[in-house]
XYZ file of C-alpha atoms in Angstrom:
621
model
C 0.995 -21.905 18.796
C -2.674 -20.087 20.038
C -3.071 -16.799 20.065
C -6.684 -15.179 19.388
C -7.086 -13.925 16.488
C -9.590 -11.720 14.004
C -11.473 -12.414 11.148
C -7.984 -11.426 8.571
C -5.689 -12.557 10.544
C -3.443 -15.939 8.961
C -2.604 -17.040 12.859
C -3.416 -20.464 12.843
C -6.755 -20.345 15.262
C -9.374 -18.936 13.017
C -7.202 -18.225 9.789
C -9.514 -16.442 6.911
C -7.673 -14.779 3.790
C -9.454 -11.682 3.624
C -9.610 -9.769 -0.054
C -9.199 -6.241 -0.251
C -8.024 -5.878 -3.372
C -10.575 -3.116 -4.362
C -13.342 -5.321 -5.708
C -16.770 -4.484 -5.683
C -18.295 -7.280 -3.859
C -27.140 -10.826 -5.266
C -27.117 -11.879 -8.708
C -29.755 -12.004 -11.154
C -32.556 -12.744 -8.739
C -32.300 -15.895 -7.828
C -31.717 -17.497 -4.283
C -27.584 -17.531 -3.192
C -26.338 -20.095 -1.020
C -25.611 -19.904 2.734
C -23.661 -21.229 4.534
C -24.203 -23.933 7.847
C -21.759 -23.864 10.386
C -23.205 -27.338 12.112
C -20.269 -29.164 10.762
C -18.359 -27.101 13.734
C -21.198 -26.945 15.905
C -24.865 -26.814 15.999
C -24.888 -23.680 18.006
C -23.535 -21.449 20.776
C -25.965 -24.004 22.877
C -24.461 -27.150 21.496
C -23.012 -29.485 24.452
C -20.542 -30.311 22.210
C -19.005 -27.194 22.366
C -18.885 -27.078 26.103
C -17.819 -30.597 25.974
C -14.619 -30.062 23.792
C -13.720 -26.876 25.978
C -13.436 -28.784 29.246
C -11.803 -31.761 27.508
C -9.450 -29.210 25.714
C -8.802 -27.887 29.678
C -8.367 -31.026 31.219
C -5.870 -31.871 28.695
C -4.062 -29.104 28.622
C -3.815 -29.015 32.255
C -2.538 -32.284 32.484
C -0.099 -32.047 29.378
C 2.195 -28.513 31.619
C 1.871 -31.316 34.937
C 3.449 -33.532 33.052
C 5.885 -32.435 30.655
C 6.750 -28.658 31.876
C 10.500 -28.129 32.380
C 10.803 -31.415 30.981
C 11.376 -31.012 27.545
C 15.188 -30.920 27.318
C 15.526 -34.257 29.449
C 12.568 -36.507 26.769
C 13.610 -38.570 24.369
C 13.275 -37.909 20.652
C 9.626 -40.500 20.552
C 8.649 -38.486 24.059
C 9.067 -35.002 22.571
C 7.133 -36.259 19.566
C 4.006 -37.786 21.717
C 4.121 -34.542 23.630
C 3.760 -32.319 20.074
C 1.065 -34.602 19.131
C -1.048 -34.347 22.023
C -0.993 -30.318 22.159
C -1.528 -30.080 18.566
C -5.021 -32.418 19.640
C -5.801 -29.606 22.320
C -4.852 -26.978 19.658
C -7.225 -28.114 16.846
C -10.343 -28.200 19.298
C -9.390 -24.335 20.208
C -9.397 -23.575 16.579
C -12.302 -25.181 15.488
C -14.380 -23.742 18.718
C -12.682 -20.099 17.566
C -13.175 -21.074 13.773
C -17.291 -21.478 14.724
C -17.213 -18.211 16.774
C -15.825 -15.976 13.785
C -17.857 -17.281 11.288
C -20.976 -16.915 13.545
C -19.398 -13.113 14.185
C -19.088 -12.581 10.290
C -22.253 -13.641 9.277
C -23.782 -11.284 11.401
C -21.343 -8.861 13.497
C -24.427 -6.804 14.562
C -26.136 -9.379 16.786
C -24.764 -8.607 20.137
C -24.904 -12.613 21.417
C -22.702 -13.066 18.559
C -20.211 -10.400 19.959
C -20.612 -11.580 23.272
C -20.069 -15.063 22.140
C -16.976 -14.545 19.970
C -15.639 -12.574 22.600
C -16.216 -15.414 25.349
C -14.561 -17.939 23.692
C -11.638 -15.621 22.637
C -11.269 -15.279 26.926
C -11.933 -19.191 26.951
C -9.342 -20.430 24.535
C -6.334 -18.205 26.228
C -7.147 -19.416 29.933
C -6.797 -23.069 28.223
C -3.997 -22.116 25.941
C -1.933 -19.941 28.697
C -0.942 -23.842 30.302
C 0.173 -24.574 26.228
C 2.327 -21.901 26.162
C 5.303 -23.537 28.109
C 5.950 -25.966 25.125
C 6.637 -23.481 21.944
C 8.609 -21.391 25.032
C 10.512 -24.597 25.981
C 11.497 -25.982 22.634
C 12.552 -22.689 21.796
C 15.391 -22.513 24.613
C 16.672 -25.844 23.358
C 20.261 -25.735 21.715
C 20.295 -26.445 18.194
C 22.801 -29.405 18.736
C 20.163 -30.347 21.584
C 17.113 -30.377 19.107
C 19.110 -31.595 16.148
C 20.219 -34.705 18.188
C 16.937 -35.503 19.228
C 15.660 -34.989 15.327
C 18.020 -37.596 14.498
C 17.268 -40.207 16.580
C 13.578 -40.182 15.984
C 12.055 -40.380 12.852
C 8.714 -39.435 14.869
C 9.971 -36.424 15.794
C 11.743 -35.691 12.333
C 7.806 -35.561 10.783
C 7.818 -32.240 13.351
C 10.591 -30.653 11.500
C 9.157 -28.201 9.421
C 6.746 -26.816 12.353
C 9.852 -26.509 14.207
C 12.208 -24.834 12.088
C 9.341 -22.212 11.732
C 8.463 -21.887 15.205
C 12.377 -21.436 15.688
C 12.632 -18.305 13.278
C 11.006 -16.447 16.406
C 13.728 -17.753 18.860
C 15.414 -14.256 18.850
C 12.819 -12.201 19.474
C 11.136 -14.525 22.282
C 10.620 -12.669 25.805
C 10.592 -14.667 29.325
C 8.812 -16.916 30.614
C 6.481 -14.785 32.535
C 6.111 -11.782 29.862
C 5.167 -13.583 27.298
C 2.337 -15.327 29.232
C 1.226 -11.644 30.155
C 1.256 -10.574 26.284
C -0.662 -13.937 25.630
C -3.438 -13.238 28.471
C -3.732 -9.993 27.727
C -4.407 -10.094 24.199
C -7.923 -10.136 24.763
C -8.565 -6.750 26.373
C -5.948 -6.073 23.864
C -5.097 -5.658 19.849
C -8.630 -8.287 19.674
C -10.376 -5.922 21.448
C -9.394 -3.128 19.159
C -10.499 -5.512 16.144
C -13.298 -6.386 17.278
C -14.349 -2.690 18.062
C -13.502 -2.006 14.646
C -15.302 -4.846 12.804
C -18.838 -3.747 14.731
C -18.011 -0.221 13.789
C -18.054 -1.612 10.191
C -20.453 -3.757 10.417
C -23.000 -1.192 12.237
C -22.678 1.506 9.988
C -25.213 2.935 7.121
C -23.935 4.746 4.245
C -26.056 7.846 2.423
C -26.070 6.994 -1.625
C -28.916 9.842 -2.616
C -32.216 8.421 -1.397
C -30.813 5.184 0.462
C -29.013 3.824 2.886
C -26.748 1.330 2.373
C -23.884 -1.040 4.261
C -20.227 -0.424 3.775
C -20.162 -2.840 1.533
C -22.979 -2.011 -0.708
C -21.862 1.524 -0.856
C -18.252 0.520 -1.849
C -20.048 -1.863 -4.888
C -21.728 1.436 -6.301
C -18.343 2.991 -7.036
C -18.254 0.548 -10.105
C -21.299 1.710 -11.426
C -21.857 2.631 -14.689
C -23.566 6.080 -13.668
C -21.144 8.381 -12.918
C -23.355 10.627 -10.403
C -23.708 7.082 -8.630
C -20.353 6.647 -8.346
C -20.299 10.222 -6.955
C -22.690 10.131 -4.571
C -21.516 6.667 -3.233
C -17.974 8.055 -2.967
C -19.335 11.097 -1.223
C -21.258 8.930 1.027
C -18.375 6.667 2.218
C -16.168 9.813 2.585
C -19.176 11.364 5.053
C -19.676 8.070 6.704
C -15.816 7.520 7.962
C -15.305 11.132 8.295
C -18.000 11.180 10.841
C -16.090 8.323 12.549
C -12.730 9.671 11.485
C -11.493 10.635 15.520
C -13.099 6.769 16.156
C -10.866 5.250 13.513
C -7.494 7.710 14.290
C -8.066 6.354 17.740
C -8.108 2.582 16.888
C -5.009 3.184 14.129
C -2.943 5.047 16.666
C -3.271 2.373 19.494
C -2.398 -0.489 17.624
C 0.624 1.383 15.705
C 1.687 2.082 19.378
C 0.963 -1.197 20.589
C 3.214 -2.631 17.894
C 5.907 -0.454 17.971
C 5.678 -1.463 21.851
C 5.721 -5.299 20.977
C 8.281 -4.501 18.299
C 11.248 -3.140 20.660
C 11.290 -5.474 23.379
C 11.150 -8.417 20.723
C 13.727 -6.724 19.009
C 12.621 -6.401 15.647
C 14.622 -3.868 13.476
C 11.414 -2.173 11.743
C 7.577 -2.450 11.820
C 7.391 -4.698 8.979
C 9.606 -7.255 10.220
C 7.436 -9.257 12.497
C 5.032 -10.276 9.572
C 8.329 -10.479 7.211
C 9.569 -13.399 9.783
C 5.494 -14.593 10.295
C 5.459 -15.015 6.413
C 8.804 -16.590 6.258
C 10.474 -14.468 3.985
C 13.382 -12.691 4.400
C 13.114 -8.702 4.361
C 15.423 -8.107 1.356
C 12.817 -10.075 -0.181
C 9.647 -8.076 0.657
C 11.904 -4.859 -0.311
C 13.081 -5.936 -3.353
C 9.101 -6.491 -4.615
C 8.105 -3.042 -3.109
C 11.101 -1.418 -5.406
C 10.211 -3.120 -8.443
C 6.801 -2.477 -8.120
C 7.095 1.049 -7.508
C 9.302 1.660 -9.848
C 6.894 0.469 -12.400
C 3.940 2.624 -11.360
C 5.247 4.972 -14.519
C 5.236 1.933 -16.938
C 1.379 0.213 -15.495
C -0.235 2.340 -13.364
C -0.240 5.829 -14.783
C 0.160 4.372 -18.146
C -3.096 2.136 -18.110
C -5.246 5.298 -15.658
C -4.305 7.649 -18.782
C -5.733 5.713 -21.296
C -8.654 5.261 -19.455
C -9.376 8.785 -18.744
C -9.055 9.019 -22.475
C -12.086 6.398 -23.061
C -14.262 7.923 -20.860
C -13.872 11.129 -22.366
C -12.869 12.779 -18.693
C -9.851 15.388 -18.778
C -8.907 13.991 -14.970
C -10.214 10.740 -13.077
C -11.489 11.441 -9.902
C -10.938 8.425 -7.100
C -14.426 7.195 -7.985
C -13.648 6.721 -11.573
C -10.769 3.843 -10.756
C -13.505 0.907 -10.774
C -15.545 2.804 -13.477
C -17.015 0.497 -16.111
C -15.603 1.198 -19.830
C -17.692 2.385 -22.356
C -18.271 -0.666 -24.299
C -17.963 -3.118 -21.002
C -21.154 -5.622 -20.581
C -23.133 -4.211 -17.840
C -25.246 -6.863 -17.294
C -25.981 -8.897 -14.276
C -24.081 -12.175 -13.957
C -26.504 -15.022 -12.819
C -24.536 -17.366 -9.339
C -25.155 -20.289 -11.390
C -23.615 -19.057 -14.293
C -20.631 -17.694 -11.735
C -20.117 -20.690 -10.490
C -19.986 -22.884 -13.606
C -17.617 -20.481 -15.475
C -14.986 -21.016 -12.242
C -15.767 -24.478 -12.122
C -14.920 -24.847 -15.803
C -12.009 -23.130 -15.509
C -10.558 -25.281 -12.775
C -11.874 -28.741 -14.241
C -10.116 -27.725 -18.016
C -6.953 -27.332 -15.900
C -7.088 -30.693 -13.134
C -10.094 -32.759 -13.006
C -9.037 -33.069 -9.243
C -8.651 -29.471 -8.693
C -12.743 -29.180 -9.940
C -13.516 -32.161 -8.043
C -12.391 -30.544 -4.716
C -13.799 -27.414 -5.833
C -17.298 -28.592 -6.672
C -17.329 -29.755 -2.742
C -18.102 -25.882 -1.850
C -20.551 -25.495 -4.109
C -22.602 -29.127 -3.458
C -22.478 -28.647 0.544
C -23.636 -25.635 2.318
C -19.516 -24.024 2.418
C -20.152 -20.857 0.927
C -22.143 -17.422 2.222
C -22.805 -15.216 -0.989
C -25.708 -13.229 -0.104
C -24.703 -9.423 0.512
C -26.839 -8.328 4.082
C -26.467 -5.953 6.742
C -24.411 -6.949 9.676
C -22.462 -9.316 7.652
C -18.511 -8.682 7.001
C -17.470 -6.935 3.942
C -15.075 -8.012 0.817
C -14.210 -11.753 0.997
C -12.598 -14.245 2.529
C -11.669 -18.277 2.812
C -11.729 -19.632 6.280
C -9.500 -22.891 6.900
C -11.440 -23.970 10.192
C -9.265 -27.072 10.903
C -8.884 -30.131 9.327
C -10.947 -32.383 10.474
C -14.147 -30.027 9.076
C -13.306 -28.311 6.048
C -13.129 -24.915 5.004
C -15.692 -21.880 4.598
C -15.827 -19.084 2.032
C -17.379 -16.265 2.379
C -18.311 -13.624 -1.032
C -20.385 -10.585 -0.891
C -22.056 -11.497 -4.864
C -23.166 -8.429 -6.409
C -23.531 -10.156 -9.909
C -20.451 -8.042 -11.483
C -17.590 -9.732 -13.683
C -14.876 -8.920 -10.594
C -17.335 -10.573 -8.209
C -16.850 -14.149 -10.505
C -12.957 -13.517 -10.589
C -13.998 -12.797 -6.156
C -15.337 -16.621 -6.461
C -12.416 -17.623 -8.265
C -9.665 -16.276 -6.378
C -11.537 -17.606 -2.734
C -12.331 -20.671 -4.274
C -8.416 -21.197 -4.643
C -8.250 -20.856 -1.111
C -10.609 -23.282 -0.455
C -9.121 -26.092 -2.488
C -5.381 -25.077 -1.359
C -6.683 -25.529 2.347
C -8.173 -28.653 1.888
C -5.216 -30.409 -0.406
C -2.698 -28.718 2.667
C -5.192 -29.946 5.895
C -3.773 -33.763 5.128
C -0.349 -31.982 7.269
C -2.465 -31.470 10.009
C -3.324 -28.783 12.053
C -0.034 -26.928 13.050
C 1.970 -28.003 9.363
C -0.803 -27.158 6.774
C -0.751 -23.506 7.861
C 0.764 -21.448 4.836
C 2.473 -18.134 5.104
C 0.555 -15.565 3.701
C 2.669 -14.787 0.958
C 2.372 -18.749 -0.460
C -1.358 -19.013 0.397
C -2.104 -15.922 -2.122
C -0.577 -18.755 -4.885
C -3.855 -20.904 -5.051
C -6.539 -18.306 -5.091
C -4.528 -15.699 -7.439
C -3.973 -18.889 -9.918
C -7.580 -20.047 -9.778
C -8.457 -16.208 -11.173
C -5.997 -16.337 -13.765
C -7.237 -19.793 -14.829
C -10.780 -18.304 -15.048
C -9.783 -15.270 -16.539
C -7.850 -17.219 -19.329
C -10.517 -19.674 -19.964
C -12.961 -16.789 -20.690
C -10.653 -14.880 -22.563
C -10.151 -17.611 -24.900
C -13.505 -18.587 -25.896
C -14.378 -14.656 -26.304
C -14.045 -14.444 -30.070
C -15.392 -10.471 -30.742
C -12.846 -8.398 -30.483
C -14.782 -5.524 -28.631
C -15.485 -8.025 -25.590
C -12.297 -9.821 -25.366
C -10.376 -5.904 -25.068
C -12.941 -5.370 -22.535
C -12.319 -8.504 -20.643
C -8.692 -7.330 -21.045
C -9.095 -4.176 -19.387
C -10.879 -5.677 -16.706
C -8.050 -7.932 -15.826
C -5.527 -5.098 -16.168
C -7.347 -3.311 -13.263
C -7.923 -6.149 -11.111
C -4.112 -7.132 -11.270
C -3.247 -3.207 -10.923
C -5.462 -3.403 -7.643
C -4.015 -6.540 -6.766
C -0.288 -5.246 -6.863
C -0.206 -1.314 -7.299
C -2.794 -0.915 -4.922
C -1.520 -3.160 -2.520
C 2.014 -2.275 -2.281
C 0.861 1.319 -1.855
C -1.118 -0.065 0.780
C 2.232 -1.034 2.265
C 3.740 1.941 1.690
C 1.310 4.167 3.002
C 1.377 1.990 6.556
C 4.945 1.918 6.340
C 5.357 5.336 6.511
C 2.113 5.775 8.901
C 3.974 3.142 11.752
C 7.295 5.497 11.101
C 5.088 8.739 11.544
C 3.849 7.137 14.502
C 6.489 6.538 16.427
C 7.367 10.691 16.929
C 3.984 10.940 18.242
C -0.068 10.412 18.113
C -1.034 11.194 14.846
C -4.722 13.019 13.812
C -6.584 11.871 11.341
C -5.785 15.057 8.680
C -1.935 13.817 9.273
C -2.845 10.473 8.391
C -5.267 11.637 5.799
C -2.099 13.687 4.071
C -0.010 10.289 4.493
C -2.756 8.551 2.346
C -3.596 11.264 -0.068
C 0.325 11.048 -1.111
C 0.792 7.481 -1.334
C -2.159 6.898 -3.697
C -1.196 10.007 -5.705
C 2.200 8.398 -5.983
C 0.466 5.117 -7.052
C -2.680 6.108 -9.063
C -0.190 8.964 -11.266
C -1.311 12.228 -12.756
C -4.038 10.933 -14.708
C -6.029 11.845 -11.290
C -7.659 14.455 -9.496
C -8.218 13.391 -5.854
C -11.008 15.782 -3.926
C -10.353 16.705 -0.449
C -12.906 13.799 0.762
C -10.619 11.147 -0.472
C -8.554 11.841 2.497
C -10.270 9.069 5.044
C -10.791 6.233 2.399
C -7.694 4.467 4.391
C -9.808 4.177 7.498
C -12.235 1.096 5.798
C -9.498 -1.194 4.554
C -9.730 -3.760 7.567
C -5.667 -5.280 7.249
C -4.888 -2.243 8.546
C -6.117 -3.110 12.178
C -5.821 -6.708 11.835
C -2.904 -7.671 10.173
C -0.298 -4.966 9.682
C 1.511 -5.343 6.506
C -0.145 -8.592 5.369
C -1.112 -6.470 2.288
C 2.260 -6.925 0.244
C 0.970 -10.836 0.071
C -1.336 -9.859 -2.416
C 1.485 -8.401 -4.888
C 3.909 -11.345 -4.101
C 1.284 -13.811 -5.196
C -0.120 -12.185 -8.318
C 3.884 -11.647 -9.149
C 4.218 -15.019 -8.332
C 1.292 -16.403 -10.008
C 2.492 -14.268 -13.429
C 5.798 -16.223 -13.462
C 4.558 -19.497 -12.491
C 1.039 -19.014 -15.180
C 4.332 -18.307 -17.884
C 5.910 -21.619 -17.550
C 2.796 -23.254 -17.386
C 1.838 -21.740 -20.758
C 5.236 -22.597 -22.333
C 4.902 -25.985 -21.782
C 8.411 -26.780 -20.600
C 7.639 -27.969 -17.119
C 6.624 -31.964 -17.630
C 3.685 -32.907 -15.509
C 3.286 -28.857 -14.577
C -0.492 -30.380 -12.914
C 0.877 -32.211 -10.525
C 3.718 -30.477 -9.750
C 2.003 -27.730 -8.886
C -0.758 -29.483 -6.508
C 2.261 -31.213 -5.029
C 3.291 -27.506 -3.867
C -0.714 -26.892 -2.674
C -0.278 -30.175 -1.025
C 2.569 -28.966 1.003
C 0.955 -26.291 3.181
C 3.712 -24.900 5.406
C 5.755 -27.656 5.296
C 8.331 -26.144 2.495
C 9.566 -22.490 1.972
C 9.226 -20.630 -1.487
C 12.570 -21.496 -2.867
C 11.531 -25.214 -2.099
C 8.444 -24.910 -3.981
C 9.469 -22.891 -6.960
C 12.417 -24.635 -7.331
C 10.512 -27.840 -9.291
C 8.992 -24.717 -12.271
C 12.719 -22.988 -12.239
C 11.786 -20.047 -10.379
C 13.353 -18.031 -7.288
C 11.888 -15.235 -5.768
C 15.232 -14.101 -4.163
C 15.987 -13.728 -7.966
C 16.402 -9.553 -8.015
C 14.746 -10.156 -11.808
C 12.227 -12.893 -10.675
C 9.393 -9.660 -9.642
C 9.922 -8.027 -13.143
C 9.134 -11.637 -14.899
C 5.561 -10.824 -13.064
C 4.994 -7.179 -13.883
C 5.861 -7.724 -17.242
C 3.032 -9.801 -18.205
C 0.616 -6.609 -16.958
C 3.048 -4.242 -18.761
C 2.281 -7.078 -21.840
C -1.629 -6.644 -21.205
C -1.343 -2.780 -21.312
C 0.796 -2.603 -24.674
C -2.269 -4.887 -26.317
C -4.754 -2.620 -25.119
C -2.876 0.461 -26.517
C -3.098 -1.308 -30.164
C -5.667 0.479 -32.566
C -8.807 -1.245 -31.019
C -11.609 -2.414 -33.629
C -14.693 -0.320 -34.691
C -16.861 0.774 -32.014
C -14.336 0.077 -29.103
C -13.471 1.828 -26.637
């Protein structure tokens, strides 16, 4: 089903995973690849892309004449033909949508490329408001209406899975008429907000002493070895947003209102909810991960942030120490070929297929790495639609966590191309199962480079390093969560400035991060740059469920008791949004409604910390 979307969102037009899990995002001097979007198109001039917008129209014009408040009357090989023919209309929106946010990332500070993204956005929801009767339609069908009409077509049977999904939103669907008003409106809506946001972002220039840098830039010196660097980036950022703080408070207080708006006439119990049903995954679910997580900030968190206040000699950590290199960490520049060929390793000593698709990225012109003004921050994998392939996008600053960056996106990639033989509207995987792929691919990288690390100085380094990248992958996210959880609550008694959301922040992380730090006052408007915020509320827990995920499933793996564990577990990539989580755990013995299953992850982080609190050798830190 269309609806616009931005550059994070997991909606199926223009679906990118977007990482924020606190990496610092070219290396070694030599030239990084960019990316060419002519597979889509060959430009905002191409007469393609004019061409497959009025076909797109025509067909979708003729598809409501035709088959609007008809639905219930088709036969079972009717309401299949009908399916088929708007998920053809659908996939030309998405790739013409696909083209315009890529063109928008690359460059956000080009105002054709606002204009243009914008455009289509308007373009696509004209064409898709004559769509809209269908998902509307099949919706209001009784299950005993549908089910009969399942079973006497096996053509429409293939459709199951998109259905069952699309019917998880039957209780909270509006009329006829109001939803087409949401759907029109979206444009001068929530996208608008994004999109104000993501030029805001993209437009602005950091202070770091004597330059000026992007966001992202900026953000990558708060891993550098030089602690007055570190400083003066974090005081940098903290001017930069707090000059823009009544901007940002602005944006965040719209959209929290907007959704709590959105959120009561649908009928959704709490703010969370609507992603909770979008991910399909049940809210006892989501809240049994947030408890077990929090309740082992004491036993990861605080415990791993204490040590390493002790190796770097500091009484407190302030927030720009969290990324701080250790002591004996390399500090040198990692080369994209090397990069590349470490992740590629990794994935080929694994499945031989896996490499093969992954090597694709890296031999066609897939992948943006270059860090430049204008151009979006973090990282993330772009689907398109199937019939192109998908994009990546990296910010390469040459750092170890930028290689794990490549890893983890590169999962993406491969996961969207073994799940685009579903087609358009069934490869589409909820965003806590499409966190599976790229999560594995870094732990498959990380584990092929810890084993062939034989000094014992490096491999506790490389240890460390993993620690913090899975403590920013699930502490930091699920405080993420928590922190807009209790912002949409805080919300909904009233506008809130930016000190109160500041104060919301400032608790949440010192709830998180544990007394091994000493936040300054600055700290309080470092929520305003994390992007999910504006674009997908509450996608952020998806990041903890798959490294949690990814933990358990890495464990049988490694134990060996799974036969054919390879294939199984590209069978479950292969799947896309076809299957639920219990389906596809089910073949490696695992269940996520399981109250223990989320402990099976944390423990192998809790594991990670109790090795790194063993005497370390000479000359370590």
């Amino acid at each position: 089903m269309f609806r616009p979307t931005c550059l994070a969102d997991s909606a199926r037009h223009g679906r990118a995973t977007l990482d924020i899990s606190g990496r610092a995002g070219g290396g070694g001097g030599e030239a990084l690849p960019e990316w060419d979007l002519s597979d889509l198109y060959a430009g905002i001039e191409d007469p393609k892309l004019n061409a497959d917008l009025g076909h797109a129209e025509a067909e979708a014009r003729a598809l409501e004449a035709e088959a609007a408040g008809k639905l219930a009357d088709l036969s079972g090989d009717a309401l299949a033909g009908v399916i088929r023919r708007y998920e053809a209309v659908e996939e030309i929106l998405g790739r013409v949508l696909s083209f315009a946010q890529l063109l928008f990332a690359g460059d956000a500070t080009k105002p054709e490329h606002g204009r243009f993204y914008q455009t289509m956005q308007e373009r696509a929801t004209d064409i898709s408001s004559h769509l809209l009767f269908l998902t509307l339609e099949l919706n209001r069908l009784e299950d005993s209406v549908l089910e009969a009409k399942l079973a006497e077509s096996s053509a429409l049977a293939a459709w199951r899975p998109w259905l069952r999904d699309l019917r998880v939103f039957r209780p909270h669907q509006l009329s006829d008429e109001l939803e087409k008003l949401l759907h029109e409106k979206e444009v001068t809506g929530r996208s608008a907000w994004n999109r104000l946001f993501d030029e805001t972002i993209a437009a602005m220039k950091v202070r770091v002493g004597e330059e000026e840098l992007t966001v992202s830039s900026a953000l990558n010196k708060l891993s550098d070895r030089d602690r007055a660097v570190r400083e003066a980036a974090a005081k940098g950022v903290s001017a930069a947003f707090g000059e823009r703080a009544p901007l940002f408070s602005l944006i965040t207080n719209t959209l929290a209102k907007d959704k709590e708006i959105i959120d009561n006439w649908r009928r959704y119990p709490r703010p969370g909810s609507s992603r909770n049903r979008a991910n399909m995954v049940e809210d006892e679910v989501v809240d049994a991960l947030v408890s077990a997580v929090r309740a082992s900030y004491p036993r990861l968190s605080h415990r791993y942030y204490a040590m390493k206040a002790r190796w770097l000699g500091l009484e407190k950590l302030q927030h720009w120490d969290r990324n701080a290199p250790l002591p004996q960490e390399e500090d040198r520049t990692i080369p994209w070929s090397e990069a590349k060929e470490r992740v590629f390793a990794a994935y080929n000593a694994f499945s031989p297929e896996l490499a093969a698709i992954g090597r694709r990225f890296f031999d066609g012109p897939w992948i943006d790495v270059p860090p430049r003004p204008g151009k979006a921050s973090g990282a993330f994998a772009h689907p398109t639609v199937p019939s192109v392939h998908p994009y990546l996008l990296l910010n390469y600053h040459g750092k170890s966590r930028d290689v794990m960056t490549l890893a983890h996106e590169l999962g993406h990639g491969v996961h969207q191309i073994l799940a685009s033989k579903q087609g358009y509207l069934r490869s589409g995987t909820p965003l806590t199962l499409a966190e599976t792929a790229s999560v594995f691919g870094e732990m498959l990288t990380f584990r092929a480079v810890l084993d062939a690390e034989t000094d014992p100085t490096r491999r506790r380094m490389l240890l460390a390093g993993k620690v913090e990248d899975m403590l920013n992958t699930v502490v930091r996210q699920i405080a993420f969560y928590t922190f807009e959880s209790r912002l949409h609550e805080a919300r909904r008694k009233g506008e809130l400035s930016s000190e109160q959301i500041g104060e919301i922040w400032m608790g949440v992380q010192g709830e998180s991060l544990g007394p091994a730090f000493e936040f300054t006052p600055d700290y309080n408007v470092y929520w305003a740059y994390v992007p999910h915020f504006v674009h997908t509320p509450f996608y952020v827990y998806a990041y903890a469920f798959g490294d949690c995920l990814v933990n358990a499933l890495y464990s049988v793996y490694q134990s060996g008791e799974v036969p054919d564990f390879q294939e199984k577990y590209l069978d479950l990539l292969r799947a896309g949004g076809t299957l639920r989580h219990k389906e596809l755990l089910a073949p490696f013995g695992l269940d996520a409604s399981d109250p223990g299953f989320w402990n099976k992850g944390l423990d192998v982080i809790d594991g990670f910390i109790t090795e790194l609190e063993q005497p370390a050798p000479a000359g370590a830190a």
